[in-house]
Structures are given as structure tokens and as C-alpha cells.
mmCIF file of C-alpha atoms in Angstrom:
data_model
loop_
_atom_site.group_PDB
_atom_site.id
_atom_site.type_symbol
_atom_site.label_atom_id
_atom_site.label_comp_id
_atom_site.label_asym_id
_atom_site.label_seq_id
_atom_site.Cartn_x
_atom_site.Cartn_y
_atom_site.Cartn_z
ATOM 1 C CA ALA A 286 136.160 97.496 57.044
ATOM 2 C CA PHE A 287 136.044 96.497 61.065
ATOM 3 C CA PHE A 288 132.514 96.758 63.556
ATOM 4 C CA PRO A 289 132.572 96.142 67.301
ATOM 5 C CA CYS A 290 131.101 93.492 68.738
ATOM 6 C CA CYS A 291 130.865 92.824 72.322
ATOM 7 C CA ASP A 292 130.859 89.236 73.528
ATOM 8 C CA GLU A 293 128.123 87.882 75.741
ATOM 9 C CA GLU A 294 128.781 88.829 79.869
ATOM 10 C CA GLU A 295 130.338 91.810 78.334
ATOM 11 C CA LEU A 296 127.618 93.118 76.367
ATOM 12 C CA MET A 297 125.351 91.889 79.218
ATOM 13 C CA ASP A 298 126.872 94.379 81.350
ATOM 14 C CA TYR A 299 127.116 97.124 78.444
ATOM 15 C CA ASP A 300 123.683 97.074 78.729
ATOM 16 C CA SER A 301 122.768 97.431 81.514
ATOM 17 C CA ARG A 302 125.019 101.188 81.137
ATOM 18 C CA GLU A 303 123.172 101.963 78.301
ATOM 19 C CA THR A 304 120.701 104.732 77.970
ATOM 20 C CA LYS A 305 117.423 104.538 76.843
ATOM 21 C CA SER A 306 116.875 107.063 75.218
ATOM 22 C CA ASP A 307 117.266 106.732 70.570
ATOM 23 C CA GLU A 308 119.997 109.907 70.375
ATOM 24 C CA ALA A 309 122.431 108.715 68.648
ATOM 25 C CA PRO A 310 125.628 108.260 71.562
ATOM 26 C CA SER A 311 128.934 109.817 71.518
ATOM 27 C CA THR A 312 131.200 107.859 69.071
ATOM 28 C CA SER A 313 134.335 108.897 70.070
ATOM 29 C CA THR A 314 136.555 106.191 70.550
ATOM 30 C CA GLU A 315 140.472 105.073 71.184
ATOM 31 C CA THR A 316 142.029 102.093 69.909
ATOM 32 C CA GLN A 317 143.478 100.221 72.782
ATOM 33 C CA LYS A 318 147.249 99.546 72.035
ATOM 34 C CA GLY A 319 146.429 95.383 70.376
ATOM 35 C CA GLY A 320 144.381 97.461 68.005
ATOM 36 C CA ASN A 321 141.694 94.647 68.205
ATOM 37 C CA LYS A 322 139.573 96.335 70.850
ATOM 38 C CA LEU A 323 137.973 99.847 71.538
ATOM 39 C CA LYS A 324 136.834 101.168 74.588
ATOM 40 C CA ALA A 325 133.585 104.066 74.766
ATOM 41 C CA SER A 326 134.605 107.371 75.720
ATOM 42 C CA SER A 327 131.589 108.170 77.030
ATOM 43 C CA GLY A 328 132.253 106.564 80.773
ATOM 44 C CA SER A 329 132.310 102.865 79.382
ATOM 45 C CA SER A 330 134.309 100.245 79.535
ATOM 46 C CA ALA A 331 133.299 97.872 77.939
ATOM 47 C CA PRO A 332 136.329 95.837 75.662
ATOM 48 C CA MET A 333 134.673 95.621 72.291
ATOM 49 C CA ILE A 334 135.720 92.561 69.242
ATOM 50 C CA LEU A 335 136.484 94.163 65.988
ATOM 51 C CA LYS A 336 134.906 91.903 62.909
ATOM 52 C CA LYS A 337 133.910 91.899 59.792
ATOM 53 C CA PRO A 338 130.382 92.546 58.681
ATOM 54 C CA CYS A 339 130.357 89.797 56.744
ATOM 55 C CA GLU A 340 131.347 87.974 59.750
ATOM 56 C CA LEU A 341 127.784 89.068 61.558
ATOM 57 C CA TYR A 342 124.394 88.466 61.385
ATOM 58 C CA ASP A 343 121.724 90.893 61.437
ATOM 59 C CA PRO A 344 119.589 91.537 64.229
ATOM 60 C CA GLU A 345 116.587 92.112 63.166
ATOM 61 C CA GLN A 346 116.498 89.064 61.533
ATOM 62 C CA VAL A 347 114.263 87.119 64.814
ATOM 63 C CA GLU A 348 115.733 83.466 64.392
ATOM 64 C CA LEU A 349 118.937 84.998 64.184
ATOM 65 C CA VAL A 350 118.199 86.299 67.553
ATOM 66 C CA SER A 351 117.160 83.046 69.056
ATOM 67 C CA LEU A 352 119.964 80.987 67.641
ATOM 68 C CA LEU A 353 123.281 82.699 68.053
ATOM 69 C CA THR A 354 124.751 85.019 70.720
ATOM 70 C CA PRO A 355 125.448 88.268 71.329
ATOM 71 C CA SER A 356 129.290 87.840 70.231
ATOM 72 C CA SER A 357 127.799 87.059 66.530
ATOM 73 C CA PHE A 358 125.614 91.059 66.364
ATOM 74 C CA PRO A 359 126.776 94.242 66.122
ATOM 75 C CA CYS A 360 127.054 95.765 69.100
ATOM 76 C CA ARG A 361 124.579 97.980 70.232
ATOM 77 C CA LEU A 362 126.107 101.265 69.510
ATOM 78 C CA PHE A 363 126.161 99.437 65.421
ATOM 79 C CA GLN A 364 122.180 99.239 65.595
ATOM 80 C CA ARG A 365 120.872 102.227 64.974
ATOM 81 C CA ARG A 366 118.816 101.446 61.266
ATOM 82 C CA ASP A 367 120.253 103.719 59.550
ATOM 83 C CA ILE A 368 124.373 102.756 60.270
ATOM 84 C CA MET A 369 122.402 98.517 59.920
ATOM 85 C CA VAL A 370 121.939 99.659 56.292
ATOM 86 C CA TYR A 371 125.121 100.607 55.565
ATOM 87 C CA LEU A 372 126.715 97.059 57.508
ATOM 88 C CA ARG A 373 123.968 95.444 54.987
ATOM 89 C CA SER A 374 126.051 96.495 51.850
ATOM 90 C CA PHE A 375 128.963 95.577 53.985
ATOM 91 C CA GLY A 376 128.100 92.313 53.845
ATOM 92 C CA LEU A 377 126.122 92.006 56.992
ATOM 93 C CA ARG A 378 125.025 88.653 56.671
ATOM 94 C CA THR A 379 120.672 88.176 57.391
ATOM 95 C CA VAL A 380 119.683 83.967 56.769
ATOM 96 C CA MET A 381 121.039 81.241 58.988
ATOM 97 C CA ASP A 382 123.320 79.706 57.113
ATOM 98 C CA TRP A 383 125.840 77.302 57.742
ATOM 99 C CA PRO A 384 128.114 79.330 59.508
ATOM 100 C CA ALA A 385 125.762 80.099 61.787
ATOM 101 C CA ILE A 386 124.495 76.437 62.371
ATOM 102 C CA LEU A 387 127.789 75.479 62.824
ATOM 103 C CA ILE A 388 128.844 78.378 65.468
ATOM 104 C CA CYS A 389 125.189 78.037 67.282
ATOM 105 C CA ALA A 390 125.902 74.448 68.220
ATOM 106 C CA ASN A 391 129.600 75.046 68.947
ATOM 107 C CA SER A 392 128.339 78.368 71.668
ATOM 108 C CA ILE A 393 126.412 75.061 72.450
ATOM 109 C CA ALA A 394 128.709 72.957 73.411
ATOM 110 C CA ASP A 395 131.118 74.837 75.263
ATOM 111 C CA THR A 396 128.229 75.948 77.265
ATOM 112 C CA ILE A 397 127.574 72.011 78.132
ATOM 113 C CA ASP A 398 131.301 70.621 78.598
ATOM 114 C CA ALA A 399 132.112 74.101 80.805
ATOM 115 C CA ASN A 400 129.138 72.818 83.370
ATOM 116 C CA PRO A 401 129.106 68.914 82.380
ATOM 117 C CA THR A 402 127.681 67.834 85.583
ATOM 118 C CA THR A 403 125.110 70.587 85.572
ATOM 119 C CA LYS A 404 121.622 69.169 85.401
ATOM 120 C CA PRO A 405 118.590 71.560 84.045
ATOM 121 C CA ASN A 406 116.696 74.098 86.152
ATOM 122 C CA GLU A 407 120.174 73.717 88.265
ATOM 123 C CA ASN A 408 121.885 77.666 86.212
ATOM 124 C CA LYS A 409 120.304 79.553 83.469
ATOM 125 C CA SER A 410 123.546 79.379 80.849
ATOM 126 C CA VAL A 411 122.750 75.214 80.345
ATOM 127 C CA ASP A 412 118.850 76.078 80.192
ATOM 128 C CA ARG A 413 119.082 78.688 78.012
ATOM 129 C CA VAL A 414 121.538 76.880 75.673
ATOM 130 C CA ILE A 415 119.652 73.537 76.065
ATOM 131 C CA LYS A 416 116.528 75.847 74.755
ATOM 132 C CA ASN A 417 118.520 76.981 72.292
ATOM 133 C CA GLY A 418 119.383 73.134 71.390
ATOM 134 C CA LYS A 419 116.085 73.040 70.298
ATOM 135 C CA ASN A 420 115.621 75.314 68.210
ATOM 136 C CA LEU A 421 117.987 74.661 66.912
ATOM 137 C CA LEU A 422 116.825 71.131 65.525
ATOM 138 C CA LYS A 423 113.559 72.118 65.212
ATOM 139 C CA PHE A 424 115.383 74.743 62.414
ATOM 140 C CA LEU A 425 116.842 72.184 61.404
ATOM 141 C CA ASP A 426 114.020 69.937 60.942
ATOM 142 C CA LYS A 427 112.117 72.810 58.859
ATOM 143 C CA SER A 428 115.347 73.693 56.710
ATOM 144 C CA ALA A 429 116.054 70.147 55.901
ATOM 145 C CA ALA A 430 115.582 69.905 52.641
ATOM 146 C CA LYS A 431 117.516 73.113 52.028
ATOM 147 C CA LEU A 432 120.366 72.488 54.224
ATOM 148 C CA PHE A 433 121.315 69.172 53.837
ATOM 149 C CA THR A 434 120.447 68.674 49.659
ATOM 150 C CA PRO A 435 123.794 68.408 48.101
ATOM 151 C CA PRO A 436 125.239 71.853 45.718
ATOM 152 C CA ASP A 437 125.683 69.109 42.526
ATOM 153 C CA VAL A 438 121.880 67.569 43.831
ATOM 154 C CA VAL A 439 120.379 71.222 43.943
ATOM 155 C CA ALA A 440 122.313 72.392 40.459
ATOM 156 C CA ALA A 441 120.883 69.638 38.318
ATOM 157 C CA GLN A 442 117.510 70.633 40.229
ATOM 158 C CA ALA A 443 117.583 74.057 38.721
ATOM 159 C CA LYS A 444 118.774 73.127 35.604
ATOM 160 C CA ALA A 445 115.813 70.328 34.866
ATOM 161 C CA GLU A 446 113.503 73.249 36.148
ATOM 162 C CA LYS A 447 115.355 75.756 33.887
ATOM 163 C CA PRO A 448 113.110 76.383 30.622
ATOM 164 C CA SER A 449 115.190 75.394 27.295
ATOM 165 C CA SER A 450 115.397 77.726 24.439
ATOM 166 C CA PHE A 451 115.952 76.767 21.278
ATOM 167 C CA SER A 452 116.878 79.711 19.496
ATOM 168 C CA VAL A 453 119.792 79.267 16.931
ATOM 169 C CA GLY A 454 121.587 82.163 18.471
ATOM 170 C CA SER A 455 121.439 80.042 21.811
ATOM 171 C CA ILE A 456 122.891 77.251 20.752
ATOM 172 C CA PHE A 457 125.409 78.446 19.066
ATOM 173 C CA SER A 458 126.593 80.313 21.822
ATOM 174 C CA SER A 459 126.341 77.825 24.051
ATOM 175 C CA ILE A 460 128.755 75.326 22.014
ATOM 176 C CA PHE A 461 131.120 78.544 21.602
ATOM 177 C CA SER A 462 130.871 79.745 25.132
ATOM 178 C CA LEU A 463 131.293 75.744 27.577
ATOM 179 C CA ASP A 464 135.097 74.939 25.739
ATOM 180 C CA ALA A 465 136.544 72.158 27.559
ATOM 181 C CA GLU A 466 138.469 74.098 29.965
ATOM 182 C CA ALA A 467 135.621 76.053 31.657
ATOM 183 C CA GLU A 468 133.901 72.753 32.120
ATOM 184 C CA ALA A 469 136.966 71.514 33.855
ATOM 185 C CA ALA A 470 136.694 74.563 36.108
ATOM 186 C CA SER A 471 133.003 74.238 36.966
ATOM 187 C CA GLU A 472 133.340 70.551 37.574
ATOM 188 C CA LEU A 473 135.975 71.454 39.674
ATOM 189 C CA GLU A 474 134.230 74.377 41.939
ATOM 190 C CA MET A 475 130.999 72.531 41.851
ATOM 191 C CA SER A 476 132.925 69.833 43.900
ATOM 192 C CA ARG A 477 134.442 72.203 45.694
ATOM 193 C CA LYS A 478 131.044 73.149 46.893
ATOM 194 C CA VAL A 479 130.601 69.191 47.038
ATOM 195 C CA MET A 480 132.985 68.190 49.534
ATOM 196 C CA ASN A 481 132.775 71.619 51.686
ATOM 197 C CA HIS A 482 128.639 70.734 51.806
ATOM 198 C CA ARG A 483 130.135 67.540 52.977
ATOM 199 C CA LEU A 484 132.377 68.632 55.920
ATOM 200 C CA GLN A 485 130.339 71.094 56.793
ATOM 201 C CA VAL A 486 127.386 67.908 57.852
ATOM 202 C CA ASP A 487 130.083 66.089 59.063
ATOM 203 C CA LYS A 488 131.408 69.044 61.687
ATOM 204 C CA LEU A 489 127.630 69.478 62.740
ATOM 205 C CA CYS A 490 127.989 65.439 63.551
ATOM 206 C CA GLN A 491 130.604 65.523 65.605
ATOM 207 C CA ILE A 492 129.515 68.693 68.098
ATOM 208 C CA ASN A 493 127.901 68.350 71.496
ATOM 209 C CA TRP A 494 125.126 70.479 70.754
ATOM 210 C CA VAL A 495 121.741 67.959 70.296
ATOM 211 C CA PRO A 496 118.921 67.692 73.390
ATOM 212 C CA VAL A 497 118.761 64.272 74.622
ATOM 213 C CA VAL A 498 116.571 62.523 77.680
ATOM 214 C CA SER A 499 118.839 62.836 80.945
ATOM 215 C CA GLN A 500 116.387 60.628 82.984
ATOM 216 C CA SER A 501 114.822 57.360 81.440
ATOM 217 C CA GLU A 502 110.667 57.647 81.410
ATOM 218 C CA GLU A 503 111.079 53.305 82.084
ATOM 219 C CA GLU A 504 112.866 52.106 84.654
ATOM 220 C CA TYR A 505 113.286 48.578 83.138
ATOM 221 C CA LEU A 506 115.299 50.457 80.184
ATOM 222 C CA PRO A 507 119.396 51.122 80.785
ATOM 223 C CA ILE A 508 120.251 54.370 80.232
ATOM 224 C CA MET A 509 123.567 56.398 79.511
ATOM 225 C CA PRO A 510 125.631 57.693 81.754
ATOM 226 C CA PHE A 511 124.168 61.960 82.473
ATOM 227 C CA ARG A 512 123.959 64.445 80.087
ATOM 228 C CA VAL A 513 122.078 67.149 78.884
ATOM 229 C CA THR A 514 123.450 67.658 75.427
ATOM 230 C CA SER A 515 125.654 64.691 73.042
ATOM 231 C CA LYS A 516 127.023 63.823 69.589
ATOM 232 C CA PRO A 517 124.706 63.030 67.042
ATOM 233 C CA VAL A 518 126.446 60.456 66.070
ATOM 234 C CA ASN A 519 125.836 59.546 69.610
ATOM 235 C CA CYS A 520 121.973 60.072 69.444
ATOM 236 C CA ARG A 521 118.782 57.524 67.777
ATOM 237 C CA LEU A 522 115.294 58.995 68.309
ATOM 238 C CA MET A 523 112.931 58.002 71.416
ATOM 239 C CA ALA A 524 111.309 55.146 68.779
ATOM 240 C CA ASP A 525 114.641 53.142 69.340
ATOM 241 C CA SER A 526 115.266 53.275 72.457
ATOM 242 C CA VAL A 527 114.249 50.175 73.339
ATOM 243 C CA LEU A 528 116.615 48.792 71.063
ATOM 244 C CA CYS A 529 119.873 50.375 72.019
ATOM 245 C CA SER A 530 119.221 52.826 75.604
ATOM 246 C CA ALA A 531 122.353 51.201 76.558
ATOM 247 C CA THR A 532 124.672 52.444 73.862
ATOM 248 C CA ASN A 533 122.689 55.941 72.803
ATOM 249 C CA TYR A 534 121.050 58.665 73.939
ATOM 250 C CA LEU A 535 118.033 59.692 73.318
ATOM 251 C CA VAL A 536 116.855 62.822 71.450
ATOM 252 C CA SER A 537 114.066 64.806 74.104
ATOM 253 C CA ALA A 538 112.699 66.679 70.565
ATOM 254 C CA SER A 539 110.181 64.824 67.933
ATOM 255 C CA VAL A 540 112.390 65.295 64.202
ATOM 256 C CA SER A 541 109.890 64.133 61.034
ATOM 257 C CA SER A 542 112.587 65.116 58.435
ATOM 258 C CA ASP A 543 113.492 61.718 56.077
ATOM 259 C CA MET A 544 116.414 64.113 55.046
ATOM 260 C CA LEU A 545 117.878 65.304 58.361
ATOM 261 C CA ILE A 546 117.812 61.867 60.212
ATOM 262 C CA ALA A 547 119.486 60.422 57.067
ATOM 263 C CA ALA A 548 122.078 63.466 57.543
ATOM 264 C CA PHE A 549 122.649 62.478 61.189
ATOM 265 C CA GLY A 550 122.437 59.015 60.311
ATOM 266 C CA TRP A 551 119.311 57.760 63.088
ATOM 267 C CA ASN A 552 117.457 55.655 60.579
ATOM 268 C CA ARG A 553 120.728 53.100 59.658
ATOM 269 C CA PRO A 554 119.922 49.933 61.022
ATOM 270 C CA ILE A 555 121.153 48.976 64.795
ATOM 271 C CA PRO A 556 123.922 47.100 65.084
ATOM 272 C CA LEU A 557 123.501 43.539 66.435
ATOM 273 C CA THR A 558 126.580 43.764 68.970
ATOM 274 C CA THR A 559 124.058 46.687 70.162
ATOM 275 C CA ILE A 560 121.272 45.132 70.375
ATOM 276 C CA ALA A 561 122.787 41.439 72.844
ATOM 277 C CA LEU A 562 124.185 45.271 74.363
ATOM 278 C CA GLN A 563 120.574 46.168 75.451
ATOM 279 C CA LEU A 564 119.798 43.030 76.646
ATOM 280 C CA LYS A 565 122.273 41.950 78.774
ATOM 281 C CA GLU A 566 122.582 45.726 80.716
ATOM 282 C CA ILE A 567 118.171 45.115 80.776
ATOM 283 C CA GLY A 568 119.122 41.270 82.239
ATOM 284 C CA GLN A 569 122.317 43.165 84.788
ATOM 285 C CA GLN A 570 119.158 45.495 85.980
ATOM 286 C CA TYR A 571 116.395 42.813 86.394
ATOM 287 C CA LEU A 572 119.370 40.711 89.227
ATOM 288 C CA THR A 573 120.180 44.025 90.902
ATOM 289 C CA LEU A 574 116.647 44.461 91.463
ATOM 290 C CA GLN A 575 116.192 40.576 92.512
ATOM 291 C CA ARG A 576 119.599 41.114 94.794
ATOM 292 C CA GLU A 577 117.472 44.139 96.591
ATOM 293 C CA VAL A 578 114.482 41.885 96.999
ATOM 294 C CA ASP A 579 116.340 39.120 98.266
ATOM 295 C CA SER A 580 118.016 40.887 100.980
ATOM 296 C CA ALA A 581 115.179 42.868 101.973
ATOM 297 C CA HIS A 582 112.469 40.063 101.988
ATOM 298 C CA PRO A 583 112.361 38.220 105.406
ATOM 299 C CA SER A 584 113.336 34.610 105.247
ATOM 300 C CA SER A 585 110.121 32.181 104.523
ATOM 301 C CA ASN A 586 111.108 30.480 107.999
ATOM 302 C CA SER A 587 110.497 34.374 109.638
ATOM 303 C CA SER A 588 107.320 34.791 110.880
ATOM 304 C CA SER A 589 107.746 38.958 111.254
ATOM 305 C CA PRO A 590 105.920 40.747 108.913
ATOM 306 C CA SER A 591 107.407 42.272 105.756
ATOM 307 C CA SER A 592 108.861 45.362 106.307
ATOM 308 C CA PRO A 593 107.653 48.607 104.065
ATOM 309 C CA ILE A 594 110.271 48.430 101.561
ATOM 310 C CA SER A 595 110.721 44.601 100.948
ATOM 311 C CA ASN A 596 107.038 44.934 99.961
ATOM 312 C CA TYR A 597 107.922 48.398 97.795
ATOM 313 C CA SER A 598 111.187 46.225 96.087
ATOM 314 C CA GLY A 599 108.724 43.322 95.550
ATOM 315 C CA LYS A 600 106.585 45.098 93.782
ATOM 316 C CA LYS A 601 108.639 47.022 91.604
ATOM 317 C CA LEU A 602 110.029 43.747 91.121
ATOM 318 C CA ASP A 603 106.807 42.792 90.109
ATOM 319 C CA HIS A 604 106.535 45.683 87.520
ATOM 320 C CA PHE A 605 109.708 45.162 85.996
ATOM 321 C CA SER A 606 108.845 41.513 85.245
ATOM 322 C CA GLU A 607 106.141 42.963 83.340
ATOM 323 C CA ARG A 608 107.593 45.047 81.255
ATOM 324 C CA ILE A 609 110.709 43.559 80.021
ATOM 325 C CA ASN A 610 108.160 40.939 79.859
ATOM 326 C CA ILE A 611 107.024 42.476 76.747
ATOM 327 C CA ILE A 612 110.311 44.187 75.769
ATOM 328 C CA ILE A 613 112.975 41.013 75.398
ATOM 329 C CA PRO A 614 109.981 39.074 72.426
ATOM 330 C CA GLN A 615 110.674 42.134 70.557
ATOM 331 C CA LEU A 616 114.954 42.067 71.067
ATOM 332 C CA TYR A 617 114.982 38.573 70.377
ATOM 333 C CA ASN A 618 112.166 39.152 66.921
ATOM 334 C CA LYS A 619 114.561 41.149 66.000
ATOM 335 C CA LEU A 620 117.830 39.460 67.008
ATOM 336 C CA ASN A 621 115.996 36.238 64.639
ATOM 337 C CA ALA A 622 114.840 39.120 62.078
ATOM 338 C CA ILE A 623 118.385 39.743 60.488
ATOM 339 C CA ILE A 624 121.196 37.672 62.479
ATOM 340 C CA SER A 625 123.384 35.878 60.411
ATOM 341 C CA GLN A 626 125.650 32.670 61.066
ATOM 342 C CA LYS A 627 128.796 34.584 61.179
ATOM 343 C CA GLU A 628 126.543 37.543 63.442
ATOM 344 C CA ALA A 629 125.457 34.951 65.530
ATOM 345 C CA SER A 630 128.629 34.489 66.934
ATOM 346 C CA GLU A 631 129.446 38.573 67.731
ATOM 347 C CA VAL A 632 126.431 38.385 69.466
ATOM 348 C CA LEU A 633 127.333 35.072 71.778
ATOM 349 C CA ASP A 634 130.132 37.223 72.668
ATOM 350 C CA VAL A 635 128.563 39.815 74.216
ATOM 351 C CA LEU A 636 126.067 37.960 75.983
ATOM 352 C CA GLU A 637 128.269 35.148 77.329
ATOM 353 C CA SER A 638 128.337 35.170 80.299
ATOM 354 C CA HIS A 639 126.481 37.151 81.420
ATOM 355 C CA PRO A 640 122.406 36.185 81.914
ATOM 356 C CA TRP A 641 120.360 37.482 79.297
ATOM 357 C CA ILE A 642 117.305 34.702 79.394
#
């Protein structure tokens, strides 16, 4: 069975004309030529895309509504409680599962990619998906144990927790039921589930949906080109900002789940070349600011007073110097703690011919 579902713009247009009466609207429809859209006979021209109930989600679940686009739900004509009972029996999804997570992440990425230079508070659609990204990250953080534990580990845990029975009947039953062929089929099915789970996690890591810091809170820290979201594989947590802000986007929300952090690779050691690039970028920022001060400040032989611009630039340089005097030793210590002879040459290749001391 197929049921109609509106895309977001069509649903908004349709909702603006929908009556608030609880009485059932006219359900007579005519099938269009393509066979995949319906036209309501009540006068609305909003097209409705047909989907199976098992491809749609329950609009009465608040968490689903806060994360998914309207196209993931039955259209309003079919959201009556009596109809919803039948839709659930036909397989309407009621939980935020992996397909729903990927739908949410892709919808965020599609909107951001269509508006790559739009800043927060400039576009309602962009603001909405940024909020969705934060909500999705919060949901994953809360549900990480359930979502990111591999299926074989879940099965092993369930088996260990299941009380064992030592009756003679159960022993003979297990002996005769678990033949080699059935056991092999069970292992193959588990391998398929494990692979599918890994692919789903990998897909999520490659989608541009995680809200990131679009402007550095500290002037002395270099920052990546402007974006409001990024792929998890290109991000690090704010705690690592000192070491890698020049080469990684920084997640704008807090994350507490170790399992989620591990799944996205945010706990992996930061490469030495990344730390070296951070040193290089900080050095270049200092030189740029130094040139601004030199060009704005009068020469030592001039008796003319300093301009407000030169005073401002000088104070800015002083503040920058104070901050990097705290940060640079941290970077040195990090390098000294983990560097090897081979890695030292890679670091020098990055820093060679660039001021960084």
C-alpha cells in the first residue's frame, strides 16, 4: 500500500489552505498520469508524493518531528488518529533509527550546500537546519550506546545476560537445532548486520551536517574557511582548538559520550604535521599583525603623535603576544612528548622557511 507525502514547500502551501475542522475532508482523488502523485479534489493543487508506510515516520513522536523534514511523515490528510492506527499496523516507523538519522543529516547538508555563504540569522531555512544539526548531535550523544554499539557486541551482551537453563530437554533441543548449516547462516547474517552498521556510521561521518564554530572566539587562533556545518571527519572538539583550529572545524556544541567521540574519530591523536601547521599559521598571523603595526606607527624620528589606528594595532599586537606566549609552549610540549626521529623530518618540512619561533 502507498500513502501520500508532501515535500516541505508543498506541505507548507497546503497547510496554509487546510481547514481547522476536525471533520474528515474529502478523500476523493484522481491519479495523475505519472501514477506517483495525487491531486486533492477539494480544490488544493498541492502534489503528494506516494510512499510506503514503512518509509514514513510517526508524526505523533515529538523527537521525530524535531529532527525530520515534513516529507518524512504522512501528509496532513492521513494524520487523523483513526488512520494513524492503520498506518502503524502497516509498518509506520516510530523511532529515530539509522535511516532516519541519515535522512536528517542529508537534509541538513542539502540546505547548507545550497546556501554555502549564508551566515546565521540571514536565512530561516539555514537557521532551522543548524538547529536540527544541534538537535541531532544531542540525540546521538544521548543515544550513543544504543546506536554505535556493533550488532555482534549487542548480541553477545544479550546472550551473556540471558539466564541459562540446564534442563535435559533444553540441552537436547540445543544440540539438535544448532546444526552446522544453521550456525553458518547465523554467523553470515550477523556479519551482514555488522557490515551494514559500519557502513551507516561511515556514511554519517561523511555528511556535512555537524554545526561548527564559524568565527574564532580568540583572535590568536587561526580558523578554517567559513562554514556553518561540516563533516564529522573534518571536525574536532573545542578542547582541541589550540592544537588544530587551522586544519579542522570546531564543533560548536558540547559532546559527552565517549562512544560518540570515538565513532567520529574525535579522540584520535592529532597528527604532528597538524600541530606543526598550527604553529606555522599562528606565526603567519603574528607577522601580518606586526606589518600592520609597522605601517600604521610613525617612524622613530617623527615627532608627530601616534594615530588612533596605530595605537589600536599596537594594543592588539601586545594582546596577541600575551596569548601566544601561553599557547606556543603548549604546542612545543605536545611535539616534544610524541615526536620521533622520522616524524621530526615531516614536521621540519612543514615549518621550513616559515617563521614560527
